[in-house]
Amino acid sequence: MAIAHEGLEEAAAADLEGSAFDVRALVNAPVITSAANSSIKAAAKLAARKGRRDEGMFLVEGPQAVSEAVDQLVELFITPQAVHEHVHLLRDAADAGSRIRTVTPEVLRALADTVTPQGMVGVAPIRQVSLADVVSTARFLVVLDGVSDPGNAGTIVRTADAAGADAVVFVRGSVDPYNPKAVRASTGSVFHLPLVTGVDPEELHTLADAGLQLLAADVHASVPLDEVDLSVPTALVFGGEAAGLSSVAVEACSVSVHIPIATTQRDGYSGHAESLNLAAAVAVMAYSVNSAQSHPSTKTPPTP
């Protein structure tokens, strides 16, 4: 089976001049029609955490994510229809050294995490980043302890990236940020922001040793966030929505803080929300750090 390519070569030829991508070779190449193909079976293992850990690779699904990771891809599986729609993305992937394979829509579904795949799934290497790699120069870190929801994790990575964090640190027992749902929720930030995974809770003390203040996010804390000097190097430490922070993580922090919740009566109504969800809390606190570090103040840090 080969790709139907009427008009494709002619339309792409001029724009692809000088590129390493040979559209003619791709449209004439055999299409993988079985999920039992060795390349497909190897890639499918990356849907599981063990497979990602063993191979040091993860899956990248859809044109938006693939375009974000295009210079990092080692392999790209794409349907014939998507070849017609994304010639220039294929050119960029090929120029970066990616191996491109065409597959049937049925085979692509064996790799995809979504119900309706968008025509392509790539394979990219996991960037290995240690705590030591980021701690010496970091002014702003987001630390996740026991966060288990991949959608939350991906959203937090996206938020941390947007708020100017230097890295996101995942304490051992947290979700894998390279889970397909987390990758999708990060909308590309997973490819750009350093992610430190598998950190022992005891290692959080090294952040304080490096000069960062560690702030534990705790809805029951007595210290409000706006009373803390966030202009100094800061690590925001968050626990999972159900269990919260571990005792080891709390002990590593210099102070626990809460986000003030509006309770003032307004037009006959007073707020009744007890707290924010995790992703919203990270957004509020992360942008508070961003603002404070952009416009330093003279606040004195509270005592624990």
mmCIF file with all atom_site columns, C-alpha atoms in Angstrom, residues 80-178:
data_model
loop_
_atom_site.group_PDB
_atom_site.id
_atom_site.type_symbol
_atom_site.label_atom_id
_atom_site.label_alt_id
_atom_site.label_comp_id
_atom_site.label_asym_id
_atom_site.label_entity_id
_atom_site.label_seq_id
_atom_site.pdbx_PDB_ins_code
_atom_site.Cartn_x
_atom_site.Cartn_y
_atom_site.Cartn_z
_atom_site.occupancy
_atom_site.B_iso_or_equiv
_atom_site.pdbx_formal_charge
_atom_site.auth_seq_id
_atom_site.auth_comp_id
_atom_site.auth_asym_id
_atom_site.auth_atom_id
_atom_site.pdbx_PDB_model_num
ATOM 1  C CA . PRO A 1 80  ? -1.464  9.173  4.498  1.00 0.00 ? 80  PRO A CA 1
ATOM 2  C CA . GLN A 1 81  ? -4.093  11.895 4.862  1.00 0.00 ? 81  GLN A CA 1
ATOM 3  C CA . ALA A 1 82  ? -1.953  13.755 7.399  1.00 0.00 ? 82  ALA A CA 1
ATOM 4  C CA . VAL A 1 83  ? 0.999   13.654 4.994  1.00 0.00 ? 83  VAL A CA 1
ATOM 5  C CA . HIS A 1 84  ? -1.026  15.778 2.593  1.00 0.00 ? 84  HIS A CA 1
ATOM 6  C CA . GLU A 1 85  ? -1.972  18.209 5.364  1.00 0.00 ? 85  GLU A CA 1
ATOM 7  C CA . HIS A 1 86  ? 1.397   18.625 7.086  1.00 0.00 ? 86  HIS A CA 1
ATOM 8  C CA . VAL A 1 87  ? 4.114   18.534 4.431  1.00 0.00 ? 87  VAL A CA 1
ATOM 9  C CA . HIS A 1 88  ? 6.075   21.380 6.010  1.00 0.00 ? 88  HIS A CA 1
ATOM 10 C CA . LEU A 1 89  ? 5.939   19.832 9.470  1.00 0.00 ? 89  LEU A CA 1
ATOM 11 C CA . LEU A 1 90  ? 7.290   16.623 7.944  1.00 0.00 ? 90  LEU A CA 1
ATOM 12 C CA . ARG A 1 91  ? 10.047  18.627 6.286  1.00 0.00 ? 91  ARG A CA 1
ATOM 13 C CA . ASP A 1 92  ? 11.055  20.113 9.633  1.00 0.00 ? 92  ASP A CA 1
ATOM 14 C CA . ALA A 1 93  ? 11.016  16.692 11.299 1.00 0.00 ? 93  ALA A CA 1
ATOM 15 C CA . ALA A 1 94  ? 13.105  15.150 8.536  1.00 0.00 ? 94  ALA A CA 1
ATOM 16 C CA . ASP A 1 95  ? 15.584  18.025 8.564  1.00 0.00 ? 95  ASP A CA 1
ATOM 17 C CA . ALA A 1 96  ? 16.006  17.464 12.321 1.00 0.00 ? 96  ALA A CA 1
ATOM 18 C CA . GLY A 1 97  ? 16.820  13.793 11.728 1.00 0.00 ? 97  GLY A CA 1
ATOM 19 C CA . SER A 1 98  ? 13.501  12.116 12.507 1.00 0.00 ? 98  SER A CA 1
ATOM 20 C CA . ARG A 1 99  ? 12.620  8.840  10.815 1.00 0.00 ? 99  ARG A CA 1
ATOM 21 C CA . ILE A 1 100 ? 9.169   9.190  9.238  1.00 0.00 ? 100 ILE A CA 1
ATOM 22 C CA . ARG A 1 101 ? 6.886   6.169  8.749  1.00 0.00 ? 101 ARG A CA 1
ATOM 23 C CA . THR A 1 102 ? 3.423   6.150  7.196  1.00 0.00 ? 102 THR A CA 1
ATOM 24 C CA . VAL A 1 103 ? 0.754   4.040  8.914  1.00 0.00 ? 103 VAL A CA 1
ATOM 25 C CA . THR A 1 104 ? -2.933  3.337  8.464  1.00 0.00 ? 104 THR A CA 1
ATOM 26 C CA . PRO A 1 105 ? -5.418  5.135  10.753 1.00 0.00 ? 105 PRO A CA 1
ATOM 27 C CA . GLU A 1 106 ? -6.099  1.792  12.458 1.00 0.00 ? 106 GLU A CA 1
ATOM 28 C CA . VAL A 1 107 ? -2.418  1.336  13.293 1.00 0.00 ? 107 VAL A CA 1
ATOM 29 C CA . LEU A 1 108 ? -2.125  4.904  14.537 1.00 0.00 ? 108 LEU A CA 1
ATOM 30 C CA . ARG A 1 109 ? -4.950  4.222  16.990 1.00 0.00 ? 109 ARG A CA 1
ATOM 31 C CA . ALA A 1 110 ? -2.752  1.546  18.570 1.00 0.00 ? 110 ALA A CA 1
ATOM 32 C CA . LEU A 1 111 ? -0.314  4.320  19.531 1.00 0.00 ? 111 LEU A CA 1
ATOM 33 C CA . ALA A 1 112 ? -2.692  7.188  20.266 1.00 0.00 ? 112 ALA A CA 1
ATOM 34 C CA . ASP A 1 113 ? -4.136  8.039  23.675 1.00 0.00 ? 113 ASP A CA 1
ATOM 35 C CA . THR A 1 114 ? -7.067  10.056 22.342 1.00 0.00 ? 114 THR A CA 1
ATOM 36 C CA . VAL A 1 115 ? -10.327 8.632  21.008 1.00 0.00 ? 115 VAL A CA 1
ATOM 37 C CA . THR A 1 116 ? -9.963  10.489 17.706 1.00 0.00 ? 116 THR A CA 1
ATOM 38 C CA . PRO A 1 117 ? -6.240  10.742 16.845 1.00 0.00 ? 117 PRO A CA 1
ATOM 39 C CA . GLN A 1 118 ? -5.091  13.717 14.784 1.00 0.00 ? 118 GLN A CA 1
ATOM 40 C CA . GLY A 1 119 ? -3.047  11.830 12.238 1.00 0.00 ? 119 GLY A CA 1
ATOM 41 C CA . MET A 1 120 ? 0.387   11.571 13.810 1.00 0.00 ? 120 MET A CA 1
ATOM 42 C CA . VAL A 1 121 ? 2.284   10.250 16.813 1.00 0.00 ? 121 VAL A CA 1
ATOM 43 C CA . GLY A 1 122 ? 5.957   10.948 17.409 1.00 0.00 ? 122 GLY A CA 1
ATOM 44 C CA . VAL A 1 123 ? 8.624   9.447  19.642 1.00 0.00 ? 123 VAL A CA 1
ATOM 45 C CA . ALA A 1 124 ? 10.900  11.819 21.554 1.00 0.00 ? 124 ALA A CA 1
ATOM 46 C CA . PRO A 1 125 ? 13.666  11.305 24.122 1.00 0.00 ? 125 PRO A CA 1
ATOM 47 C CA . ILE A 1 126 ? 13.070  12.186 27.758 1.00 0.00 ? 126 ILE A CA 1
ATOM 48 C CA . ARG A 1 127 ? 15.443  14.959 28.758 1.00 0.00 ? 127 ARG A CA 1
ATOM 49 C CA . GLN A 1 128 ? 17.363  13.782 31.816 1.00 0.00 ? 128 GLN A CA 1
ATOM 50 C CA . VAL A 1 129 ? 17.560  16.634 34.345 1.00 0.00 ? 129 VAL A CA 1
ATOM 51 C CA . SER A 1 130 ? 18.800  16.231 37.918 1.00 0.00 ? 130 SER A CA 1
ATOM 52 C CA . LEU A 1 131 ? 18.066  18.397 40.929 1.00 0.00 ? 131 LEU A CA 1
ATOM 53 C CA . ALA A 1 132 ? 21.709  19.464 40.927 1.00 0.00 ? 132 ALA A CA 1
ATOM 54 C CA . ASP A 1 133 ? 21.324  20.672 37.336 1.00 0.00 ? 133 ASP A CA 1
ATOM 55 C CA . VAL A 1 134 ? 18.740  23.287 38.316 1.00 0.00 ? 134 VAL A CA 1
ATOM 56 C CA . VAL A 1 135 ? 19.216  24.113 41.986 1.00 0.00 ? 135 VAL A CA 1
ATOM 57 C CA . SER A 1 136 ? 22.438  26.108 41.761 1.00 0.00 ? 136 SER A CA 1
ATOM 58 C CA . THR A 1 137 ? 20.987  28.827 39.517 1.00 0.00 ? 137 THR A CA 1
ATOM 59 C CA . ALA A 1 138 ? 17.243  28.591 40.161 1.00 0.00 ? 138 ALA A CA 1
ATOM 60 C CA . ARG A 1 139 ? 15.286  31.532 41.525 1.00 0.00 ? 139 ARG A CA 1
ATOM 61 C CA . PHE A 1 140 ? 11.873  29.964 41.144 1.00 0.00 ? 140 PHE A CA 1
ATOM 62 C CA . LEU A 1 141 ? 10.896  26.299 41.308 1.00 0.00 ? 141 LEU A CA 1
ATOM 63 C CA . VAL A 1 142 ? 7.559   24.509 41.475 1.00 0.00 ? 142 VAL A CA 1
ATOM 64 C CA . VAL A 1 143 ? 7.677   21.259 43.467 1.00 0.00 ? 143 VAL A CA 1
ATOM 65 C CA . LEU A 1 144 ? 4.954   18.596 43.267 1.00 0.00 ? 144 LEU A CA 1
ATOM 66 C CA . ASP A 1 145 ? 4.718   16.013 46.043 1.00 0.00 ? 145 ASP A CA 1
ATOM 67 C CA . GLY A 1 146 ? 2.254   13.181 45.520 1.00 0.00 ? 146 GLY A CA 1
ATOM 68 C CA . VAL A 1 147 ? 0.346   14.811 42.658 1.00 0.00 ? 147 VAL A CA 1
ATOM 69 C CA . SER A 1 148 ? -1.266  11.887 40.860 1.00 0.00 ? 148 SER A CA 1
ATOM 70 C CA . ASP A 1 149 ? -3.544  13.323 38.174 1.00 0.00 ? 149 ASP A CA 1
ATOM 71 C CA . PRO A 1 150 ? -1.769  13.592 34.796 1.00 0.00 ? 150 PRO A CA 1
ATOM 72 C CA . GLY A 1 151 ? -4.079  16.333 33.546 1.00 0.00 ? 151 GLY A CA 1
ATOM 73 C CA . ASN A 1 152 ? -3.303  18.430 36.612 1.00 0.00 ? 152 ASN A CA 1
ATOM 74 C CA . ALA A 1 153 ? 0.413   17.757 36.235 1.00 0.00 ? 153 ALA A CA 1
ATOM 75 C CA . GLY A 1 154 ? 0.452   18.831 32.598 1.00 0.00 ? 154 GLY A CA 1
ATOM 76 C CA . THR A 1 155 ? -1.553  21.963 33.350 1.00 0.00 ? 155 THR A CA 1
ATOM 77 C CA . ILE A 1 156 ? 0.857   22.837 36.165 1.00 0.00 ? 156 ILE A CA 1
ATOM 78 C CA . VAL A 1 157 ? 3.864   22.389 33.870 1.00 0.00 ? 157 VAL A CA 1
ATOM 79 C CA . ARG A 1 158 ? 2.195   24.750 31.386 1.00 0.00 ? 158 ARG A CA 1
ATOM 80 C CA . THR A 1 159 ? 1.439   27.287 34.129 1.00 0.00 ? 159 THR A CA 1
ATOM 81 C CA . ALA A 1 160 ? 4.947   27.097 35.584 1.00 0.00 ? 160 ALA A CA 1
ATOM 82 C CA . ASP A 1 161 ? 6.395   27.666 32.129 1.00 0.00 ? 161 ASP A CA 1
ATOM 83 C CA . ALA A 1 162 ? 4.152   30.682 31.555 1.00 0.00 ? 162 ALA A CA 1
ATOM 84 C CA . ALA A 1 163 ? 4.955   32.128 34.993 1.00 0.00 ? 163 ALA A CA 1
ATOM 85 C CA . GLY A 1 164 ? 8.703   31.942 34.459 1.00 0.00 ? 164 GLY A CA 1
ATOM 86 C CA . ALA A 1 165 ? 9.627   29.015 36.705 1.00 0.00 ? 165 ALA A CA 1
ATOM 87 C CA . ASP A 1 166 ? 13.099  27.579 36.175 1.00 0.00 ? 166 ASP A CA 1
ATOM 88 C CA . ALA A 1 167 ? 11.887  23.978 36.509 1.00 0.00 ? 167 ALA A CA 1
ATOM 89 C CA . VAL A 1 168 ? 9.179   21.729 37.902 1.00 0.00 ? 168 VAL A CA 1
ATOM 90 C CA . VAL A 1 169 ? 10.335  19.121 40.413 1.00 0.00 ? 169 VAL A CA 1
ATOM 91 C CA . PHE A 1 170 ? 8.350   15.885 40.785 1.00 0.00 ? 170 PHE A CA 1
ATOM 92 C CA . VAL A 1 171 ? 8.903   14.140 44.115 1.00 0.00 ? 171 VAL A CA 1
ATOM 93 C CA . ARG A 1 172 ? 8.998   10.348 43.963 1.00 0.00 ? 172 ARG A CA 1
ATOM 94 C CA . GLY A 1 173 ? 5.457   8.952  43.982 1.00 0.00 ? 173 GLY A CA 1
ATOM 95 C CA . SER A 1 174 ? 4.070   11.721 41.794 1.00 0.00 ? 174 SER A CA 1
ATOM 96 C CA . VAL A 1 175 ? 2.632   11.159 38.338 1.00 0.00 ? 175 VAL A CA 1
ATOM 97 C CA . ASP A 1 176 ? 4.992   10.817 35.383 1.00 0.00 ? 176 ASP A CA 1
ATOM 98 C CA . PRO A 1 177 ? 4.936   14.156 33.496 1.00 0.00 ? 177 PRO A CA 1
ATOM 99 C CA . TYR A 1 178 ? 5.589   12.194 30.288 1.00 0.00 ? 178 TYR A CA 1
#
